Amino acid sequence: MPGPKKIRFGGDYNPEQWPREVWDEDIRLMRDAGINLVSIGIFSWALIEPEEGVYDFTVLDDIIGLLHAAGIDVDLATPTASPPAWFYRKYPHTRAVTRDGVPLAFGSRGIVSPSSPEYRLAATAIAAKLAERYAQHPAVVLWHVHNEYGAPITESYDDASVTAFRAWLQDRYATLDTLNAAWGTNFWGQRYGSWDEIDAPRTSGTASNPAHRLDFHRFSSAALLECFKAERDTIREHAPQPITTNFMAGICPSVDLWQWADEVDIVANDHYLTAEQDDNHIQLSRAADLTRSLARGKPWILMEHSTSAVNWQPRNIAKRPGEMRRNSLAHAARGADAVLFFQVRAGQKGAEKFHSALIPQAGEASRKWRESVALGADLTALAPILGSQVHARVAIAWDWTSFWAQDLDWRPSVDLDHRERVEAFYSALWRRGVTVDFVHPADDLTGYDVVFAPSLYLIEDDAAANLRDYASGGGTLAFSYFSGIVSSNDDVPTGPYPGQLRDVLGLVIEEFLPLRAGERTTLADGSIGRVWSDDIELQGAHSVTDFADGPGTGRPAITRNGFGEGTAWYLATALDGADLDGFVTAVLDSADSTYSPISDLETVVRHGDDTDYVFQINHGALDAGAGIVGHDLLADRAVSSGDAVPGGSVRVVAVPRADG
Amino acid sequence: MPGPKKIRFGGDYNPEQWPREVWDEDIRLMRDAGINLVSIGIFSWALIEPEEGVYDFTVLDDIIGLLHAAGIDVDLATPTASPPAWFYRKYPHTRAVTRDGVPLAFGSRGIVSPSSPEYRLAATAIAAKLAERYAQHPAVVLWHVHNEYGAPITESYDDASVTAFRAWLQDRYATLDTLNAAWGTNFWGQRYGSWDEIDAPRTSGTASNPAHRLDFHRFSSAALLECFKAERDTIREHAPQPITTNFMAGICPSVDLWQWADEVDIVANDHYLTAEQDDNHIQLSRAADLTRSLARGKPWILMEHSTSAVNWQPRNIAKRPGEMRRNSLAHAARGADAVLFFQVRAGQKGAEKFHSALIPQAGEASRKWRESVALGADLTALAPILGSQVHARVAIAWDWTSFWAQDLDWRPSVDLDHRERVEAFYSALWRRGVTVDFVHPADDLTGYDVVFAPSLYLIEDDAAANLRDYASGGGTLAFSYFSGIVSSNDDVPTGPYPGQLRDVLGLVIEEFLPLRAGERTTLADGSIGRVWSDDIELQGAHSVTDFADGPGTGRPAITRNGFGEGTAWYLATALDGADLDGFVTAVLDSADSTYSPISDLETVVRHGDDTDYVFQINHGALDAGAGIVGHDLLADRAVSSGDAVPGGSVRVVAVPRADG
Amino acid sequence: MPGPKKIRFGGDYNPEQWPREVWDEDIRLMRDAGINLVSIGIFSWALIEPEEGVYDFTVLDDIIGLLHAAGIDVDLATPTASPPAWFYRKYPHTRAVTRDGVPLAFGSRGIVSPSSPEYRLAATAIAAKLAERYAQHPAVVLWHVHNEYGAPITESYDDASVTAFRAWLQDRYATLDTLNAAWGTNFWGQRYGSWDEIDAPRTSGTASNPAHRLDFHRFSSAALLECFKAERDTIREHAPQPITTNFMAGICPSVDLWQWADEVDIVANDHYLTAEQDDNHIQLSRAADLTRSLARGKPWILMEHSTSAVNWQPRNIAKRPGEMRRNSLAHAARGADAVLFFQVRAGQKGAEKFHSALIPQAGEASRKWRESVALGADLTALAPILGSQVHARVAIAWDWTSFWAQDLDWRPSVDLDHRERVEAFYSALWRRGVTVDFVHPADDLTGYDVVFAPSLYLIEDDAAANLRDYASGGGTLAFSYFSGIVSSNDDVPTGPYPGQLRDVLGLVIEEFLPLRAGERTTLADGSIGRVWSDDIELQGAHSVTDFADGPGTGRPAITRNGFGEGTAWYLATALDGADLDGFVTAVLDSADSTYSPISDLETVVRHGDDTDYVFQINHGALDAGAGIVGHDLLADRAVSSGDAVPGGSVRVVAVPRADG
């Protein structure tokens, strides 16, 4: 990104919601807090194109000018997430339609069909206008296309989507015979005889063809990506700045961000705590690690998070003193070089007025504002870390396609929950102090000590081969249950489960043995399992521990298999807490992967050219983290070995590297 | 109402559901029970206009004649709540449409769009026919327009409603600029450029504009009121009798009865117990007090209640012996001069055949019928109370508009529940023996010792000024949390919460601190709070007690502020039981408002010209209520100081007034 | 059925889901397991009629030929449960429509409107083509029309259904006056003035007319039956084999199988365990007894059950070792002469690939396959039982119409649950070792010691007379609460509840006294009741025990009435466990009906010409069942008096009959 070599600090700013006199106060406050980047224009389509083809850039010119004069850079958005009222009146068929056939109404946000030709035309037209006008403006350092693609609506069942879906299918399958074979349409007599018989998978009498639904998920993600690329390419014709869009990695599961990450110039992410979740600071770390992984290790932008409560959760719990600071610096610790917020000033009208902001309703005379100012100072002090990177020796497999497939109807148990399992494994690693990369199972896995796959129901054939190569080359894989069951089209490979993993795991599953609601199963080592068990027949692997009761009694619960130079573990039930920690530890030990258990002190290292920046974030109430020697960037003072991090506080210690 | 000076007793009567021979038995039974008023014709449109423009009054003529001959007066209804099958076949577009776009089908009730021009025309036409024919009939003493406006459907998303909504908005806002500003349409890019871009707030991608939804609520209530006024004015052209419609105050929250109460000649209400609710006799009192308040203190009609179970609740619990009597007399105690029921005779067919009635399925040989007859005798004995009034020194603020606004999407916590809070405060006052008026916050509050506002999220600017004037003039206000947050259009005033109440409360709220599901917070005085806490900064008020734990630790939980000549209290969490009683007591004490705690003996006084009528309703099992001297109207005997009210029983003691 | 005198063993087979090379393996495996009957063609419409009017029988010819060569008979299905994609593209209006107006989409199954003329034409046309071609094929021994009529969709709200519904109503009621009277349309002003005003009972403002809804249920069941009869008659023109369709008795409540049973040549049933239900082996017995009752005691076909887990329940619990054997033989014990499965080979694609099969995903090297083979041997050994019958002395009244009526809106309590009550009574009888017939209440009841009616809300007038005749002739009736309340059109007879049973029970109910959520009521004998109580006035009956607390305190809880030569019991609350066992035992004793309590050893006798076949199915873990002398058909060895049945095992003992 052009501009000063600073950690970027700021957020979404919507001056059009206030009279002109408030703008000056806003800019004064931004300067007081050290804000150096704001995102504008995200919802401004109706403002700058009040009638079709009639443009008015007055407000935008003014505010960009004022910001520039104040030394604040601009992340300029295309407003295409929210076409104006006149657009829908003129093109009512561009509205997204629900699976039940209800066209969504204007008056909220995010209701356009991504496959609408009229929308694509209008979106690229306004993107072009903006790019032409502001490409050379010295304040504009970044382009922000659209907003949160996929939220709130990913799939649309409108006519244009059906037409586009058919074209996408023709591109994917070429012939109907191929499609019929891939989808298994001989089941339930669903064979297609012509392309125009294929509809979107609308509400039917009972479960729809799963391959049909899975492909509609894929198509819907791809259709949104096409929208992004069209705008990006349009802007690129005029503008030299980097172009991005704000992902919702780790929160919104409806687009395949592995595909998207390759298309943006710099990865940007929005993250919001699940306020009532006990370990939400750990889940924040997970989202940040996932975002860094999407960025392939490069620094990234935290485009939105919240200073305190949001407005759209059941109970919008406020952040306690110090919590915003810890949250912000945890993102920075895991690779963010920009810490931005939704939003600069709290709204007074509309659906999100109870969302927190850098400038709260309570104004300057408030703890929240004082914390905003303090965070600005912290981020200024962190300038040395710019560009430094995080290195991980352990990875977790993450595949949106597999998650979509697993969430389709009629799985063996409604208690199967990939998100819960990934979170549980991530938490166990976090508690061991292990920094984690997320990987697509077809990615190059070289260099990881261990790859965990807590829930990987669908594995495409190339990914299965890749995992096999990794293990046979000396890697350590650790799967848990209901993984490797189907291939690309939700189809079970011939032979026993898990068809994609039998050889590498050295076992077959004769039958799934899901547990009843609330049922527990005890393992021979005393661990307690939930949700699942398997009827396993070993074929090379050995049993680490067996089921001691329940439907799997006497059958293996944890297995380990030597495969080539490497090792593959399998865990056939849902372990929690110390039991899961034990499994994870055993796997790490088997791979000689180092770790150092922590309780509440999150520790992450960003590696600079010749300096390590050790982030120590104390989520607990007690002092912790003594034993490091270096210089605390935040407090600007030397850290000696006896200095601990007070409860609730954060330290970033610059430690010159021996190899530096 | 014309006719005899008696407490009116009777109910809805539907002779068209039975053969002619049953009518004579019905009338005999009515006379046996002392029934003197029945409502007829409520669902008779298809009977009296079997084809469009073809009228047949035979049945109505006959039954009115028979009733009149028996000395039973008639409350004659217009049948416009239920247009006939032929109407919907001819005008299918008059049907109400759900938010998802489903037009409701014939075969139930209440499916017409109130904004349909065809419906308005048809409804006034049949009202005119009825008024022309029966205006001079000596049996007809009251007109009953329609039935339960707003139930089951208030909002309709049909085309006629959209057209009428736009006209209503043009009337309210005059210009689009005003509307756009009021609704805050710059948020999420929702600015309107022409009136015909505005739709009803149908299902959208996520939360719709709250001001849009709130105005659609207002419009929908107003559209129904227009229907009433059109029929009323039509009847008035012909008929001299009073005209009313049956409200559902306290049960159905979808119409703003403050506006309606001014339009009826006499207030009438339907009330049904929530059968499984523990304190439902207290909630009955609340509904009765609300109805009396709508009537501005004048006597009112209990148009419907039930002799025992209804049919539409999850578990339709029957009333125990004596319970119907206590219920009926509690309504009379709080101002009802007519005690009517749905229904005279229990149905044998249709959706409500399991609803209780004065004449039950079991017929004369039943406890229920014996209780009906006994109630008739009780009401006859109560004739002296006619026209007497109830006086209250304490009021609770009640505003449907605020309730609608609070119930929109995306509030800080799903546990916010205005109904639960109003009920809790009302119960606490009931347990102190305090009779309560309900007031709109913009009403004249002079004369009340205390005005409680348990939940008043939205306060319009004039109401805020009125509350301020009341306090500064010496009144005592007591608010609880999430009150005064927004103004007329769900908009947050500039500055800290609560924008409408900062000065009168002498505090600002830096941040809302809603609690987690099931979380409790302890106050320094030992009270236990639920749901909510605030981060309060005092600005003149003093803290009565602070939060001792939870997110508000150390911050005020209960505050008191001197404001002008008066006092304003604030309670920042949800207290229950004895804790809430303690708060309420402290407020009453601070205003020198008298009370005398009761357990189960409900005591209310109706003030006649020179006599006080003391209702003593014993909801408990033990004797209670000794100490009064006078004459018991029900038992027609003298009451001396040592006489108590037996458990489950009721006494109405006439006590001559010194000033009488 | 033509073919060998063997218990039939096999299942649904879908060769079109696999390449040709798999077929040979399938046939080899079928032979290994002793499979002698497979159902084919169920979902093959698109295969055999790839374009409208273009037929291709190659695959069907091939597979039938291969099966025949292997000595395996064919149950040939018409594929009419699943019209092809081209059909819906050409005739989009044939799709079923939900109550809310959503037309169901292609891509699942079961979405056609049964009243569509185009569908009826197409279905009979393809049935004719199949019958013409295969009527004389020696492999074809049975015709299988359609699949599971009524699942997943019974009621359709499309235009053709409305038209057919009106015709059905004209046939039923002849005149609108009759219909208006039957439906009670004077309630809520619903009177119809012309037939075309009558719609299907779509979503409305609140509860729809119950008689309207009940008739739409009846019509929908009849419309499906018309579809069956049209296909059956078409096949019959060409083919001599028996014709059936697979019922879902005991699982799918949407069609009135009493009417259907008369139309099939042999009764066939599909049964699936509710996997998580504790006593699901007892509920299996219930379904089997119901199926045998539909077959009027004649042997029947178990057309589908599962070897282990299904795929469509919340948690698809696998069957434990031995469980499939016990399930299969329990069906045989209760009259099945054919034990078939869905499905022969587990699918690899589509919505049901996680459904178990005779040939599992795990293939031959699996416990599941070994159990399949063993079951084949068991069934071969059972050939002697063919044609033998089960005799029951006790019956339970079962009426789909009553169940539909009870499940309509606005009953006195949402806790009313006919299914739960029938299951509870059935279980109590099962625990007494009593084999049960199910009877329609208008059936000839002669010969039963006792007829229990655990939940019979609606009793038509002829059924009421029949029950009365049965009791007055010496029979014993035992009703529980909310029975006999309404007649044919959900109409309450004049007078006290229960209008259809007052005289036979010798009591009237003054009022229903449903209990609160979770409330319990104690009886004077110490039993504990749930859900319900009544305010009963005895009129001839005597009270066996009264309510000791709760709303019915002091009123009878269990009554007994002498009626003519017989006896009628009434139970006014929901008893469970030992309390219900006590009631059932008292009733059986009062009728001198014999029983012998069992714990886990299910014992049923099939009576051959001169031999009794005693099935002993041990569902427990301990030995049980000693005391019988005969020959165990399964083990082919003599059984002496000291031989017990091991835990989990099954024995079928042939015992020559003295009268044989």
Tab-separated table of C-alpha atoms in Angstrom, chain A residues 131-225:
chain	number	residue	atom	x	y	z
A	131	ALA	CA	-11.578	4.929	-10.727
A	132	GLU	CA	-11.424	7.580	-13.447
A	133	ARG	CA	-12.048	10.377	-10.978
A	134	TYR	CA	-9.895	9.322	-8.036
A	135	ALA	CA	-7.138	7.133	-9.464
A	136	GLN	CA	-4.661	9.994	-9.250
A	137	HIS	CA	-5.870	11.453	-5.956
A	138	PRO	CA	-2.924	11.439	-3.539
A	139	ALA	CA	-5.176	10.528	-0.584
A	140	VAL	CA	-6.400	7.294	-2.161
A	141	VAL	CA	-4.027	4.470	-1.235
A	142	LEU	CA	-6.315	1.457	-1.580
A	143	TRP	CA	-9.432	0.320	-3.426
A	144	HIS	CA	-12.144	-1.515	-1.510
A	145	VAL	CA	-14.432	-3.334	-3.905
A	146	HIS	CA	-17.968	-3.996	-2.708
A	147	ASN	CA	-18.487	-5.132	0.889
A	148	GLU	CA	-18.438	-8.575	2.461
A	149	TYR	CA	-19.280	-10.635	-0.603
A	150	GLY	CA	-21.564	-13.462	0.419
A	151	ALA	CA	-23.204	-11.743	3.390
A	152	PRO	CA	-26.044	-11.791	4.024
A	153	ILE	CA	-26.997	-13.633	0.818
A	154	THR	CA	-24.863	-15.997	-1.219
A	155	GLU	CA	-27.280	-18.211	-3.106
A	156	SER	CA	-29.980	-16.660	-5.229
A	157	TYR	CA	-32.713	-18.594	-7.011
A	158	ASP	CA	-33.639	-15.919	-9.533
A	159	ASP	CA	-33.881	-16.574	-13.267
A	160	ALA	CA	-30.547	-15.013	-14.121
A	161	SER	CA	-28.858	-17.271	-11.585
A	162	VAL	CA	-30.449	-20.344	-13.134
A	163	THR	CA	-29.243	-19.312	-16.576
A	164	ALA	CA	-25.745	-18.664	-15.277
A	165	PHE	CA	-25.743	-21.905	-13.316
A	166	ARG	CA	-26.503	-23.886	-16.465
A	167	ALA	CA	-23.653	-22.184	-18.283
A	168	TRP	CA	-21.336	-22.893	-15.350
A	169	LEU	CA	-22.372	-26.558	-15.417
A	170	GLN	CA	-21.788	-26.816	-19.155
A	171	ASP	CA	-18.362	-25.398	-18.591
A	172	ARG	CA	-17.667	-27.851	-15.756
A	173	TYR	CA	-19.104	-31.012	-17.271
A	174	ALA	CA	-19.218	-30.396	-21.037
A	175	THR	CA	-21.814	-33.123	-21.571
A	176	LEU	CA	-25.026	-34.098	-19.834
A	177	ASP	CA	-23.797	-37.676	-19.576
A	178	THR	CA	-20.862	-36.470	-17.526
A	179	LEU	CA	-23.125	-34.407	-15.323
A	180	ASN	CA	-25.596	-37.236	-14.862
A	181	ALA	CA	-22.775	-39.567	-13.869
A	182	ALA	CA	-21.205	-37.018	-11.522
A	183	TRP	CA	-24.469	-36.238	-9.798
A	184	GLY	CA	-25.640	-39.859	-9.710
A	185	THR	CA	-28.979	-38.909	-11.235
A	186	ASN	CA	-29.975	-42.524	-11.698
A	187	PHE	CA	-30.751	-42.392	-8.001
A	188	TRP	CA	-34.400	-41.461	-7.471
A	189	GLY	CA	-34.855	-41.157	-11.247
A	190	GLN	CA	-33.344	-37.713	-11.608
A	191	ARG	CA	-31.628	-38.129	-14.992
A	192	TYR	CA	-31.505	-34.964	-17.109
A	193	GLY	CA	-32.157	-35.114	-20.843
A	194	SER	CA	-31.502	-31.487	-21.677
A	195	TRP	CA	-29.659	-28.619	-20.029
A	196	ASP	CA	-32.747	-26.513	-19.625
A	197	GLU	CA	-34.292	-29.136	-17.367
A	198	ILE	CA	-31.736	-28.193	-14.729
A	199	ASP	CA	-32.959	-25.705	-12.177
A	200	ALA	CA	-31.441	-24.262	-9.053
A	201	PRO	CA	-31.949	-26.745	-6.187
A	202	ARG	CA	-35.106	-25.127	-4.831
A	203	THR	CA	-37.240	-26.427	-1.999
A	204	SER	CA	-38.519	-29.870	-2.912
A	205	GLY	CA	-40.474	-32.677	-1.302
A	206	THR	CA	-37.554	-33.910	0.725
A	207	ALA	CA	-33.751	-33.935	0.442
A	208	SER	CA	-32.456	-32.715	-2.908
A	209	ASN	CA	-29.627	-34.308	-4.853
A	210	PRO	CA	-26.524	-33.456	-2.801
A	211	ALA	CA	-24.186	-33.078	-5.782
A	212	HIS	CA	-26.667	-30.644	-7.316
A	213	ARG	CA	-26.705	-28.589	-4.143
A	214	LEU	CA	-22.949	-28.737	-3.742
A	215	ASP	CA	-22.406	-27.529	-7.293
A	216	PHE	CA	-24.878	-24.716	-6.680
A	217	HIS	CA	-22.771	-23.682	-3.682
A	218	ARG	CA	-19.658	-23.753	-5.858
A	219	PHE	CA	-21.390	-21.809	-8.600
A	220	SER	CA	-22.697	-19.201	-6.168
A	221	SER	CA	-19.234	-18.581	-4.758
A	222	ALA	CA	-17.858	-18.362	-8.276
A	223	ALA	CA	-20.581	-15.978	-9.402
A	224	LEU	CA	-19.675	-13.569	-6.620
A	225	LEU	CA	-15.999	-13.895	-7.511
